[in-house]
Short mmCIF file of C-alpha atoms and ligand atoms in Angstrom, two decimals:
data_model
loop_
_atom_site.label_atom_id
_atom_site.label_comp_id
_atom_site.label_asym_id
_atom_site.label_seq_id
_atom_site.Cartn_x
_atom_site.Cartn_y
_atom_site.Cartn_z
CA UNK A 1 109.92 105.02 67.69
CA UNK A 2 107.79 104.70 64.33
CA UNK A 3 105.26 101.97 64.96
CA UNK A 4 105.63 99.35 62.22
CA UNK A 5 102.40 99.18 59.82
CA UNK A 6 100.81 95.91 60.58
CA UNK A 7 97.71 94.54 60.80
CA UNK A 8 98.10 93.25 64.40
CA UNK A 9 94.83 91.44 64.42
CA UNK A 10 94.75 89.73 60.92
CA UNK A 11 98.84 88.77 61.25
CA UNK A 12 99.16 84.77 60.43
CA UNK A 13 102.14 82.68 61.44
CA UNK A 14 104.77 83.72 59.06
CA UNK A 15 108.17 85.65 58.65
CA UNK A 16 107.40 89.48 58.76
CA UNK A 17 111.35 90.96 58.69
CA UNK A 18 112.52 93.36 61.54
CA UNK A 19 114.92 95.64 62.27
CA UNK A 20 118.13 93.40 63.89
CA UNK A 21 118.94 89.88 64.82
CA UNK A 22 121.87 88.99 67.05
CA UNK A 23 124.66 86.31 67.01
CA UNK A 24 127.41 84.68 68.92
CA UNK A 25 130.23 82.42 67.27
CA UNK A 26 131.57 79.66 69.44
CA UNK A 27 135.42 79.31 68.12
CA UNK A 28 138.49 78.50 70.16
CA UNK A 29 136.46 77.42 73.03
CA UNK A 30 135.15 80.27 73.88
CA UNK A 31 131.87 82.48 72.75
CA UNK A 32 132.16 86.04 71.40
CA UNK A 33 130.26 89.02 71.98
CA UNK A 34 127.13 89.06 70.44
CA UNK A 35 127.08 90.83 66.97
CA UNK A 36 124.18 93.04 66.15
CA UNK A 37 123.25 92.37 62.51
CA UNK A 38 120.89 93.82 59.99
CA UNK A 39 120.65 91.72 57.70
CA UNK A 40 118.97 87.68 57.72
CA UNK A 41 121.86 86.38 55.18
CA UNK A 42 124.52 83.99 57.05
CA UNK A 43 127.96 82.94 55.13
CA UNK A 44 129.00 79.70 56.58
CA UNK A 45 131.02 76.94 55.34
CA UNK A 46 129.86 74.40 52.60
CA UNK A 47 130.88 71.46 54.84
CA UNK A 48 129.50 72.74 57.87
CA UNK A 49 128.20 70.19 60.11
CA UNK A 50 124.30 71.62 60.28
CA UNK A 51 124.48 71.05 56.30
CA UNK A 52 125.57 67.80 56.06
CA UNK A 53 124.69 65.91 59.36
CA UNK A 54 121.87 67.89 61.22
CA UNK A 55 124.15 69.50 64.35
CA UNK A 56 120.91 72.24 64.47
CA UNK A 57 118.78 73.26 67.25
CA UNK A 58 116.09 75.44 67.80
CA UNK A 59 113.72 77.09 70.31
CA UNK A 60 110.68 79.09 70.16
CA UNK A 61 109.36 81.66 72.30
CA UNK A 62 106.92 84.76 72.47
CA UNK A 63 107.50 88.09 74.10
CA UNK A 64 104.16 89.81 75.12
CA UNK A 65 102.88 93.58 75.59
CA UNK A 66 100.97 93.66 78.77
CA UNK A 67 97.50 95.69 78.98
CA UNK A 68 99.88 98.05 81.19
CA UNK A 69 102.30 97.95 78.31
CA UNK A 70 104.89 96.16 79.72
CA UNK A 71 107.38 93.54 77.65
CA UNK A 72 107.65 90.29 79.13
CA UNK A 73 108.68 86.95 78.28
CA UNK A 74 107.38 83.75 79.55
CA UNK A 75 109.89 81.36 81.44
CA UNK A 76 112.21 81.64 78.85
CA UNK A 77 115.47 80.23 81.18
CA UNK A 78 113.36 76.89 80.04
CA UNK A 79 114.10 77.43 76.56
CA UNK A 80 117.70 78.05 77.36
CA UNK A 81 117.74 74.46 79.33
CA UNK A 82 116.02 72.76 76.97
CA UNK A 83 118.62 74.00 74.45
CA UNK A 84 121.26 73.21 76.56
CA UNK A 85 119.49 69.67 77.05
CA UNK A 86 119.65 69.22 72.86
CA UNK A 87 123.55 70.14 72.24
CA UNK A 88 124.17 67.63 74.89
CA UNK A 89 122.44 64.85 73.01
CA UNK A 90 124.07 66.52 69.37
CA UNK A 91 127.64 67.01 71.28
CA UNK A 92 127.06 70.35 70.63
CA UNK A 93 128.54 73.67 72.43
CA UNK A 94 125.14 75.26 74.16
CA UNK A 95 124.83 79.18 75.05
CA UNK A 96 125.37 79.18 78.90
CA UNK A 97 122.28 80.10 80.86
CA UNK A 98 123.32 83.63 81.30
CA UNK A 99 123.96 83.97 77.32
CA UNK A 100 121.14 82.79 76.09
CA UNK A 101 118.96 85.18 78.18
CA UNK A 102 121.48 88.43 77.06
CA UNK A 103 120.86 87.32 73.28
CA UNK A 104 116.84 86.83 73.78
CA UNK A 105 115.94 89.86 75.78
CA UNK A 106 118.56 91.86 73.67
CA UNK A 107 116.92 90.74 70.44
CA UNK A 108 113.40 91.92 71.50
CA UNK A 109 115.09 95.14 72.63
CA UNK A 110 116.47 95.69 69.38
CA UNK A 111 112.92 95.22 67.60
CA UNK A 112 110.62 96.72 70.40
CA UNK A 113 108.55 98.25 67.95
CA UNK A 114 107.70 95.05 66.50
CA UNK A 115 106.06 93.62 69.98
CA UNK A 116 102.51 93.63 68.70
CA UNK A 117 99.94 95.62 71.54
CA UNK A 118 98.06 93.68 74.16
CA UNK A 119 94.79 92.25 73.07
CA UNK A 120 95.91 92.07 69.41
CA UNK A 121 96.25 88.17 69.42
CA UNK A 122 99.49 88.59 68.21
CA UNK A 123 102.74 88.29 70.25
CA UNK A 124 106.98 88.86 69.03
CA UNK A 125 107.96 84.57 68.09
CA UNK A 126 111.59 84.70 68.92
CA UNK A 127 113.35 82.09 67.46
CA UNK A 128 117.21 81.11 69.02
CA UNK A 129 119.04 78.98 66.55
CA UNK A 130 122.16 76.81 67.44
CA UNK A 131 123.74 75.15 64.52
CA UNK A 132 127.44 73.45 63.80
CA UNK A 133 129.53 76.16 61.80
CA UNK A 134 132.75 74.33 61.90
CA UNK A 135 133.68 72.37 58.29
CA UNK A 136 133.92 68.59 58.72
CA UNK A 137 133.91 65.78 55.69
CA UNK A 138 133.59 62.80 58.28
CA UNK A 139 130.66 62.40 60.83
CA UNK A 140 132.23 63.99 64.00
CA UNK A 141 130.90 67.05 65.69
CA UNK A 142 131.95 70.69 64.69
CA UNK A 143 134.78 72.78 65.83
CA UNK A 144 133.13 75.96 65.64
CA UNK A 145 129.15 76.89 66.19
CA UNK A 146 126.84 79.50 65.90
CA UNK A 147 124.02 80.85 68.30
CA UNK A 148 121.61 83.27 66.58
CA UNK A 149 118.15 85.25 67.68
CA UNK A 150 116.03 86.48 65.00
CA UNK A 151 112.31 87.45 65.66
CA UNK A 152 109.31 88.03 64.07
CA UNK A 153 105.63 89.34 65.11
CA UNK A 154 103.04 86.37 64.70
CA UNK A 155 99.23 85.67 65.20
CA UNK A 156 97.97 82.38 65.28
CA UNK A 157 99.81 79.19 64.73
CA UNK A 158 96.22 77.52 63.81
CA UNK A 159 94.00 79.58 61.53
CA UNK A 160 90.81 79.01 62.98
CA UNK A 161 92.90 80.73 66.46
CA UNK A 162 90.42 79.58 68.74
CA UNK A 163 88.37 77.19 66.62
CA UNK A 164 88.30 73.65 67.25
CA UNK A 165 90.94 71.62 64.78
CA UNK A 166 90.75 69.06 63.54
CA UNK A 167 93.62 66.16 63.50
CA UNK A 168 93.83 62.71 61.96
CA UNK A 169 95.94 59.78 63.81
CA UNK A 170 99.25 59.28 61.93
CA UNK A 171 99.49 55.40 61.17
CA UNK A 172 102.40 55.55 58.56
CA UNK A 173 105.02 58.17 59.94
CA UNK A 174 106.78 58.04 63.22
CA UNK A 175 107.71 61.24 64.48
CA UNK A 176 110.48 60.09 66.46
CA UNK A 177 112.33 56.79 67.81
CA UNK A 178 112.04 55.52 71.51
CA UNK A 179 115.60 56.54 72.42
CA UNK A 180 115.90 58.84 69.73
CA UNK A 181 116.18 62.63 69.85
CA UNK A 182 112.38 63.06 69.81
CA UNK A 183 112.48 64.89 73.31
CA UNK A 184 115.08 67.73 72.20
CA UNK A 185 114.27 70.10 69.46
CA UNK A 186 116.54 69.10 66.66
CA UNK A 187 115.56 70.60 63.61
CA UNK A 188 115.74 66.87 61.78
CA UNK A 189 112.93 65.72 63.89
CA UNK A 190 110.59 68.50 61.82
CA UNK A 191 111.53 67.29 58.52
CA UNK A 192 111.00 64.23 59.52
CA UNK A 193 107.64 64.91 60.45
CA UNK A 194 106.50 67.38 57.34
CA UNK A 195 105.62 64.76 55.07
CA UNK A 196 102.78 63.65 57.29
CA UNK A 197 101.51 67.33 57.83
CA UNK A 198 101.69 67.44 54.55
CA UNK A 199 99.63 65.31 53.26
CA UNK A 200 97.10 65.26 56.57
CA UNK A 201 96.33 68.94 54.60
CA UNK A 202 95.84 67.72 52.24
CA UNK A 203 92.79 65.76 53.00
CA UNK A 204 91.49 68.64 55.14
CA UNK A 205 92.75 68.15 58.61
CA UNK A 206 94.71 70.30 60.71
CA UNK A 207 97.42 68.55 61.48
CA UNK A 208 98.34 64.69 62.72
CA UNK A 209 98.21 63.28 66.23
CA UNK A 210 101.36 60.66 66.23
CA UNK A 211 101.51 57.50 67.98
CA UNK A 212 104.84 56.06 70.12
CA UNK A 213 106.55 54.14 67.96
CA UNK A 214 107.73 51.18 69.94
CA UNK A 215 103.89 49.86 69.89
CA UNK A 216 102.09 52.49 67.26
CA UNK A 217 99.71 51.86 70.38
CA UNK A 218 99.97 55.35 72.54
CA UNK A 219 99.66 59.17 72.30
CA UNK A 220 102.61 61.11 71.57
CA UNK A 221 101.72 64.39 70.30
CA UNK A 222 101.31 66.89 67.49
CA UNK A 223 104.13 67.64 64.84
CA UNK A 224 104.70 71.54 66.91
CA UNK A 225 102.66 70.94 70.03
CA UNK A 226 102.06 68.33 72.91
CA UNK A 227 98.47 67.03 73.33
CA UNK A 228 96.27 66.94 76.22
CA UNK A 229 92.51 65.41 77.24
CA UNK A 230 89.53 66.89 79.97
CA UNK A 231 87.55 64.07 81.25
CA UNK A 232 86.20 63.53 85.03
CA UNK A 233 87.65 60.71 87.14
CA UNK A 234 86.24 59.62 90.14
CA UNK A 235 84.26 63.27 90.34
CA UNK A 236 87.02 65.76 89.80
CA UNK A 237 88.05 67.10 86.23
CA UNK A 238 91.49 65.71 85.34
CA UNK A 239 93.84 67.13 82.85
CA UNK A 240 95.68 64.22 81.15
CA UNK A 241 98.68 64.24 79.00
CA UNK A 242 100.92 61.64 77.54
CA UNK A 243 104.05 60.84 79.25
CA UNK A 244 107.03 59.25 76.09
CA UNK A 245 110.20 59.38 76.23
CA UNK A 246 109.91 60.66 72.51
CA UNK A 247 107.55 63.90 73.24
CA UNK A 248 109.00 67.20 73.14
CA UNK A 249 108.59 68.14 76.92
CA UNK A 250 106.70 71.27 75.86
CA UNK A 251 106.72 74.81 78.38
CA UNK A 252 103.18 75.19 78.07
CA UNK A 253 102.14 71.85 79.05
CA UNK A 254 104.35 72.07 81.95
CA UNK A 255 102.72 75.44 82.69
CA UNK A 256 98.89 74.21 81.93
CA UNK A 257 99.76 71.02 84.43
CA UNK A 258 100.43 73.37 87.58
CA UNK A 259 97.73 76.12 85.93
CA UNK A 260 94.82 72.93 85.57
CA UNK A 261 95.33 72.12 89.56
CA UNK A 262 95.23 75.92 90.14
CA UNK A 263 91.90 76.23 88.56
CA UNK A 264 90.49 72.93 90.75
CA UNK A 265 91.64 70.08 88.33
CA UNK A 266 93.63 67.09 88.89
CA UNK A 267 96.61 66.76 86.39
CA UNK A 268 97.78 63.83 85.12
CA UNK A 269 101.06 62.89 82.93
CA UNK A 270 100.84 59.30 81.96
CA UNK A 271 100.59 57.25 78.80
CA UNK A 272 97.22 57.83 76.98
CA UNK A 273 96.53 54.72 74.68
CA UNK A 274 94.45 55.35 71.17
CA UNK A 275 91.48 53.58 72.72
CA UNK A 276 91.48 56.32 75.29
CA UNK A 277 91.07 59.25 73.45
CA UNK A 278 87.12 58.22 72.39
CA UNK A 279 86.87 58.82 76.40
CA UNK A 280 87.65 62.62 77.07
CA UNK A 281 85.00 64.96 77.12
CA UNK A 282 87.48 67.98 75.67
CA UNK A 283 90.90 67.80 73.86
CA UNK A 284 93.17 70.28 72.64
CA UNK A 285 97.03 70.82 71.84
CA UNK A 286 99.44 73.25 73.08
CA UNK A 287 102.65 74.85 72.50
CA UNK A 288 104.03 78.28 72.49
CA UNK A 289 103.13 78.51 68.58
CA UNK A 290 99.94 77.05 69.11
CA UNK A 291 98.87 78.09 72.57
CA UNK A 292 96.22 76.40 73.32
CA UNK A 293 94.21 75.14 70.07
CA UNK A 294 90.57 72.90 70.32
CA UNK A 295 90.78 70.08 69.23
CA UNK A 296 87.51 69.63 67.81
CA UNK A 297 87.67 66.01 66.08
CA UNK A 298 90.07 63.08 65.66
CA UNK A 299 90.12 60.59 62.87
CA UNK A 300 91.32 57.52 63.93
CA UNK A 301 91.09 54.60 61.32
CA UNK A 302 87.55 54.93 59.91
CA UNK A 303 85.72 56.56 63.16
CA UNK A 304 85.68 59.93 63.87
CA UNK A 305 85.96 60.91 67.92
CA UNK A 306 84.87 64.26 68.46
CA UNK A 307 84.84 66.60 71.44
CA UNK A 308 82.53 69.04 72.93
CA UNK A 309 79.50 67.53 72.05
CA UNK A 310 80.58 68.64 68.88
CA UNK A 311 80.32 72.14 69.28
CA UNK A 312 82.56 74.45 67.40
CA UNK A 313 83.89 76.62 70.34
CA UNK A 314 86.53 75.62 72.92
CA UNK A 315 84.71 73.42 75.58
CA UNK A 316 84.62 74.89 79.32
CA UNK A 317 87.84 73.53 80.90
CA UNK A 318 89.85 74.55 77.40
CA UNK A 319 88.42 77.80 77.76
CA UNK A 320 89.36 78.48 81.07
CA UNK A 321 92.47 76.93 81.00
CA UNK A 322 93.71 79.32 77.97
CA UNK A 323 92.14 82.47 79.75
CA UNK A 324 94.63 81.96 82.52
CA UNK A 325 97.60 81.22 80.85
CA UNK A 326 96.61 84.31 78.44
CA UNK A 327 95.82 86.55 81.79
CA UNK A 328 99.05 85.96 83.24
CA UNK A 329 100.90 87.05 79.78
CA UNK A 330 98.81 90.02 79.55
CA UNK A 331 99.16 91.01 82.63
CA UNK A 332 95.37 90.34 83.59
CA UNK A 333 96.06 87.82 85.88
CA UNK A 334 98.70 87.48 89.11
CA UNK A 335 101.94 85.48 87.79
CA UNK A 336 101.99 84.34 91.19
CA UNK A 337 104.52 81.27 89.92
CA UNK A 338 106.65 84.01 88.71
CA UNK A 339 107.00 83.33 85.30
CA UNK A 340 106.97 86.56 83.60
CA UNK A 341 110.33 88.13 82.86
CA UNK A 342 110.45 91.53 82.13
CA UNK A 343 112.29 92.80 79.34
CA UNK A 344 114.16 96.33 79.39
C1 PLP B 401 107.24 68.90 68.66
C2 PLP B 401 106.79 69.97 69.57
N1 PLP B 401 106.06 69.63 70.65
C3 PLP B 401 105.64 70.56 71.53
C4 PLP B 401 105.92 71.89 71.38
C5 PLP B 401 105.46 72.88 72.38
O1 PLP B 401 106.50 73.25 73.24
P1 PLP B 401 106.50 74.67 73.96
O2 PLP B 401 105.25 74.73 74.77
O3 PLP B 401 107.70 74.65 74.82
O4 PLP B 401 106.51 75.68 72.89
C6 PLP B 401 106.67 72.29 70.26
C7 PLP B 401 107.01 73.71 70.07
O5 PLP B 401 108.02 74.15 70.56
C8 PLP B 401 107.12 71.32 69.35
O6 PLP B 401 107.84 71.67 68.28
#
């Protein structure tokens, strides 16, 4: 198979085209069999529903090339549930379980040669995509939908990869509403939130750290990742991160939260208020995009909180904490939870 030429190591988080993407059409009640397609153009109707009233969900995942050059992916049946979680709150028809794992492991397949090699940095970003296909005029749900996979070979979400970022508080935009659709991944709730990654570039930072928005009082998390803080209570280093009904629940968090107690740590979810954050010792954000990021600095109002006695490297706990979660992807590490899945 003729090895694509990239430059693995230097690859930044963008679209690099591939060979095939696969799709599904939802019609009659029932979904097809999954169409093999070359190309990335879609025909759908002018009035479909994803156009005109926002019935669109998406997931992201990463398949990985072990050091013994295996393919795996990384719990991706929580993808599918989360998914499934999201068309319930749209009234949208989800992929069964069984589906969306044929259409993900068949869409790597398809693009092997595209699964960057161990070590690189880079991993295959698979993207599933459910929107409303069906044509409406009034607000009602769609008659017909569409379930795609498309995929792409990425490096780092962040630029600095494993250099502390830097985020500012977000004061003026909410990301999402209490009992909202925050906690599903409905592509509205990322326009919603561009403006203020927007313009937190433009002053320099990363990206913005937004507050609930009942009380603008506690953590929720980052506009594509959750957040978490490394402090030690009563003796013992604790993982914390924010519990909201409006927070993505994000795969990786859930993964570093058993991962921190494996390595020795308590882990905490719980609401982290603003005043709190002044108090970790490390912070960082994480997300399968992102994996695990620094998080070097926050602005918050006029004061800047900053971590790691400033020092621009991951702190310890960061560091180990993204060694194991990047050991058991590559391979270097026992996935003694199981959550590798092989693909082939
Ligand atoms: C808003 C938001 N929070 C958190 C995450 C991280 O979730 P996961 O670890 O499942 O990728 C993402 C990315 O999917 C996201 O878009």
């Amino acid at each position: 198979m003729k090895q694509p030429e990239l430059d693995w190591k230097n690859l930044g988080f963008g679209l690099t085209p591939t060979d095939y993407n696969i799709r599904y059409t939802w019609r009659d009640g029932q979904w097809s069999r999954g169409e093999v397609h070359e190309s990335m153009e879609l025909t759908i109707p002018l009035a479909a529903t994803v156009l005109h009233y926002g019935q669109a969900l998406f997931e992201g995942l990463k398949a990985f090339r072990t050091i013994d050059d295996r393919i795996v992916l990384f719990r991706p049946e929580m993808n599918g549930e989360r998914m499934e979680r999201g068309a319930r709150k749209l009234l949208m028809q989800a992929p069964p379980a069984d589906l969306f794992m044929e259409a993900v492991t068949e869409a790597v397949r398809l693009n092997k040669r595209f699964v960057p090699p161990a070590n690189s940095g880079a991993a295959l970003y698979i993207r599933p995509l459910l929107i409303g296909t069906g044509a409406r005029v009034g607000v009602q749900p769609a008659d017909e939908y569409m379930f795609t996979v498309f995929v792409t070979p990425v490096g780092p979400y962040f630029k600095n990869g494993l250099r502390p970022i830097r985020l500012r508080v977000e004061e003026e935009v909410h990301r999402a509403a209490p009992l909202g659709v925050g906690d599903v991944k409905a592509a509205g709730n990322y326009a919603a939130s561009m403006r203020a990654t927007h313009s937190a570039k433009e002053q320099g930072f990363n990206d913005v750290l937004y507050l609930d928005s009942r009380e603008g009082k506690y953590v929720d998390e980052i506009g594509a990742a959750n957040f978490f803080g490394i402090k030690t209570i009563n003796g013992t280093p604790t993982y914390v991160t924010p519990r909201s009904h409006s927070i993505l629940p994000s795969i990786t968090n859930d993964s570093l939260l058993v991962m921190a107690k494996d390595l020795g740590m308590k882990a905490e979810r719980r609401p982290i208020s603003v005043d709190e954050l002044p108090t970790f010792d490390e912070a960082g954000c994480c997300g399968t995009a992102a994996v695990i990021a620094p998080v070097g600095s926050i602005q918050w109002r006029n004061k800047t909180i900053t971590y790691n006695d400033g020092q621009n490297e991951p702190g310890p706990w960061t560091a180990r904490l993204y060694d194991a979660l990047q050991g058991i992807r590559l391979g270097k590490v026992k996935d003694k939870h199981g959550w590798l899945v092989d693909v082939e």
